[in-house]
């Protein structure tokens, strides 16, 4: 029984790339996250996924080239915008 490697940076790169390709369309982002969930282990990388969806990248990583603006921190500062991001996160 081989032990699977824990590679949060590879997970981050995949999620950030998909979010950036989806653009600002929250429906496209939700579809990407749904489709990717069947391939990636969201439970294993829950902290990393949370960091990306809220802050745009891993909080303990300073690589600014591996970020997305499609997250809560970059959302418009109004109730509806934040609620829409919360709906995407709940999936």
Coordinates of N, CA and C in Angstrom, one line a residue:
X1 N 0.8 -1.2 0.0 CA 0.0 0.0 0.0 C 0.9 1.2 0.0
X2 N 0.9 2.0 -1.1 CA 1.7 3.2 -1.2 C 1.0 4.3 -0.6
X3 N 1.8 5.1 0.1 CA 1.3 6.3 0.8 C 1.3 7.4 -0.3
X4 N 0.1 8.1 -0.4 CA 0.0 9.2 -1.4 C 0.7 10.4 -0.8
X5 N 1.5 11.1 -1.7 CA 2.2 12.3 -1.3 C 1.2 13.5 -1.0
X6 N 1.6 14.3 0.0 CA 0.8 15.5 0.3 C 1.5 16.6 -0.5
X7 N 0.8 17.2 -1.5 CA 1.4 18.2 -2.3 C 0.4 19.4 -2.5
X8 N 0.3 20.2 -1.4 CA -0.6 21.3 -1.5 C -0.3 22.3 -2.6
X9 N 1.0 22.5 -3.0 CA 1.3 23.5 -4.0 C 0.8 23.0 -5.4
X10 N 0.9 21.7 -5.6 CA 0.3 21.2 -6.9 C -1.2 21.4 -6.9
X11 N -1.8 21.1 -5.8 CA -3.3 21.3 -5.6 C -3.6 22.8 -5.9
X12 N -2.8 23.7 -5.2 CA -3.1 25.1 -5.4 C -2.9 25.5 -6.8
X13 N -1.9 25.1 -7.5 CA -1.7 25.4 -8.9 C -2.9 25.0 -9.8
X14 N -3.4 23.8 -9.5 CA -4.5 23.3 -10.3 C -5.8 24.2 -10.1
X15 N -6.1 24.5 -8.8 CA -7.3 25.3 -8.5 C -7.1 26.7 -9.0
X16 N -6.0 27.3 -8.8 CA -5.8 28.7 -9.2 C -5.9 28.8 -10.7
X17 N -5.3 27.9 -11.4 CA -5.3 28.0 -12.9 C -6.8 27.8 -13.3
X18 N -7.5 26.9 -12.8 CA -8.9 26.7 -13.2 C -9.8 27.9 -12.8
X19 N -9.6 28.5 -11.7 CA -10.4 29.7 -11.3 C -10.0 30.9 -12.2
X20 N -8.8 31.0 -12.6 CA -8.4 32.1 -13.5 C -8.9 31.9 -14.9
X21 N -9.0 30.7 -15.3 CA -9.5 30.4 -16.6 C -11.0 30.6 -16.7
X22 N -11.7 30.4 -15.6 CA -13.2 30.5 -15.5 C -13.6 32.0 -15.6
X23 N -12.6 32.9 -15.2 CA -12.9 34.3 -15.3 C -13.8 34.7 -14.1
X24 N -14.5 35.8 -14.3 CA -15.3 36.4 -13.2 C -16.7 35.8 -13.2
X25 N -17.0 34.8 -14.0 CA -18.4 34.2 -14.0 C -18.5 33.2 -12.9
X26 N -19.2 33.5 -11.9 CA -19.3 32.6 -10.7 C -19.9 31.3 -11.0
X27 N -20.8 31.2 -12.0 CA -21.4 30.0 -12.4 C -20.3 29.1 -13.0
X28 N -19.4 29.6 -13.8 CA -18.3 28.9 -14.4 C -17.3 28.4 -13.3
X29 N -17.1 29.3 -12.3 CA -16.2 28.9 -11.2 C -16.9 27.7 -10.5
X30 N -18.2 27.8 -10.2 CA -18.8 26.7 -9.5 C -18.8 25.4 -10.3
X31 N -19.0 25.5 -11.6 CA -18.9 24.3 -12.4 C -17.5 23.7 -12.4
X32 N -16.4 24.6 -12.5 CA -15.1 24.1 -12.4 C -14.8 23.4 -11.1
X33 N -15.3 24.0 -10.0 CA -15.0 23.4 -8.7 C -15.8 22.0 -8.5
X34 N -17.0 21.9 -9.1 CA -17.7 20.7 -9.1 C -17.0 19.6 -9.9
X35 N -16.6 19.9 -11.1 CA -15.9 19.0 -11.9 C -14.5 18.5 -11.3
X36 N -13.8 19.5 -10.8 CA -12.5 19.2 -10.2 C -12.6 18.4 -8.9
X37 N -13.7 18.5 -8.2 CA -13.9 17.8 -7.0 C -13.9 16.3 -7.1
X38 N -14.2 15.8 -8.3 CA -14.2 14.4 -8.5 C -12.8 13.9 -8.8
X39 N -11.9 14.8 -9.2 CA -10.5 14.4 -9.4 C -9.5 14.7 -8.3
X40 N -9.8 15.7 -7.6 CA -8.9 16.1 -6.5 C -9.5 15.8 -5.1
X41 N -8.7 15.6 -4.2 CA -9.2 15.3 -2.8 C -9.4 16.5 -2.0
X42 N -10.6 17.1 -2.1 CA -10.9 18.3 -1.4 C -10.7 18.2 0.1
X43 N -11.1 17.0 0.6 CA -10.9 16.8 2.1 C -9.5 16.9 2.5
X44 N -8.6 16.3 1.8 CA -7.2 16.2 2.1 C -6.6 17.6 2.1
X45 N -7.0 18.4 1.1 CA -6.5 19.8 0.9 C -7.5 20.9 1.3
X46 N -8.3 20.6 2.3 CA -9.4 21.5 2.8 C -8.8 22.8 3.2
X47 N -7.7 22.9 3.9 CA -7.1 24.1 4.4 C -6.6 25.0 3.2
X48 N -6.0 24.3 2.2 CA -5.5 25.0 1.1 C -6.6 25.5 0.2
X49 N -7.7 24.7 0.0 CA -8.9 25.1 -0.7 C -9.5 26.4 0.0
X50 N -9.6 26.3 1.3 CA -10.2 27.4 2.0 C -9.4 28.7 1.8
X51 N -8.1 28.6 1.9 CA -7.2 29.7 1.7 C -7.4 30.3 0.3
X52 N -7.5 29.5 -0.7 CA -7.6 29.9 -2.1 C -9.0 30.7 -2.3
X53 N -10.1 30.0 -1.8 CA -11.4 30.6 -2.0 C -11.6 31.9 -1.2
X54 N -10.9 32.1 -0.1 CA -11.1 33.3 0.7 C -10.0 34.3 0.4
X55 N -8.7 33.9 0.3 CA -7.6 34.9 0.2 C -7.0 34.9 -1.2
X56 N -7.3 33.9 -2.0 CA -6.7 33.9 -3.4 C -5.5 33.0 -3.6
X57 N -4.9 32.5 -2.5 CA -3.8 31.6 -2.6 C -3.5 31.0 -1.2
X58 N -2.5 30.2 -1.1 CA -2.1 29.7 0.2 C -1.6 30.8 1.1
X59 N -2.0 30.9 2.3 CA -1.6 32.0 3.2 C -0.2 31.9 3.6
X60 N 0.4 30.7 3.6 CA 1.8 30.5 4.1 C 2.8 30.5 2.9
X61 N 2.3 31.0 1.7 CA 3.2 30.9 0.5 C 3.2 32.4 0.0
X62 N 4.4 32.8 -0.3 CA 4.6 34.2 -0.8 C 4.7 34.3 -2.3
X63 N 4.4 33.2 -3.1 CA 4.5 33.2 -4.5 C 3.3 33.9 -5.1
X64 N 3.4 35.2 -5.4 CA 2.3 36.0 -5.9 C 1.9 35.7 -7.3
X65 N 2.7 34.9 -8.0 CA 2.3 34.4 -9.4 C 1.3 33.3 -9.3
X66 N 1.1 32.7 -8.2 CA 0.2 31.6 -8.0 C -1.0 32.1 -7.2
X67 N -1.7 33.1 -7.7 CA -2.9 33.7 -7.0 C -4.0 33.8 -8.0
X68 N -5.2 34.0 -7.4 CA -6.4 34.3 -8.2 C -7.1 35.5 -7.6
X69 N -7.7 36.3 -8.4 CA -8.5 37.4 -7.9 C -9.9 37.0 -7.6
X70 N -10.3 35.7 -8.0 CA -11.6 35.2 -7.8 C -11.8 34.6 -6.4
X71 N -11.8 35.5 -5.4 CA -11.9 35.0 -4.0 C -12.6 36.1 -3.2
X72 N -13.0 35.8 -2.0 CA -13.7 36.7 -1.1 C -12.9 38.0 -0.9
X73 N -11.6 37.9 -0.7 CA -10.8 39.1 -0.4 C -10.8 40.2 -1.6
X74 N -11.0 39.7 -2.8 CA -11.1 40.6 -4.0 C -12.5 40.9 -4.5
X75 N -13.5 40.4 -3.8 CA -14.9 40.6 -4.2 C -15.3 42.0 -3.9
X76 N -16.3 42.5 -4.6 CA -16.8 43.8 -4.3 C -17.3 43.8 -2.8
X77 N -17.1 45.0 -2.2 CA -17.5 45.1 -0.8 C -19.0 45.4 -0.6
X78 N -19.8 44.4 -1.0 CA -21.2 44.6 -0.7 C -21.8 43.2 -0.4
X79 N -22.9 43.2 0.3 CA -23.5 42.0 0.8 C -23.8 41.0 -0.3
X80 N -24.4 41.4 -1.4 CA -24.7 40.4 -2.4 C -23.5 39.7 -3.0
X81 N -22.4 40.5 -3.2 CA -21.2 39.9 -3.8 C -20.6 38.9 -2.9
X82 N -20.5 39.2 -1.6 CA -20.0 38.2 -0.6 C -20.9 37.0 -0.5
X83 N -22.2 37.2 -0.5 CA -23.1 36.1 -0.5 C -22.9 35.2 -1.7
X84 N -22.7 35.8 -2.9 CA -22.5 35.0 -4.1 C -21.3 34.1 -4.0
X85 N -20.2 34.7 -3.4 CA -19.0 33.9 -3.2 C -19.2 32.8 -2.2
X86 N -20.0 33.1 -1.2 CA -20.3 32.0 -0.2 C -21.1 30.9 -0.8
X87 N -22.0 31.2 -1.7 CA -22.8 30.2 -2.4 C -21.9 29.3 -3.2
X88 N -20.9 29.9 -3.9 CA -20.0 29.1 -4.7 C -19.2 28.1 -3.8
X89 N -18.7 28.6 -2.7 CA -17.9 27.9 -1.7 C -18.7 26.7 -1.2
X90 N -20.0 26.9 -0.9 CA -20.8 25.8 -0.4 C -21.1 24.7 -1.4
X91 N -21.1 25.1 -2.7 CA -21.3 24.2 -3.8 C -22.6 23.5 -3.7

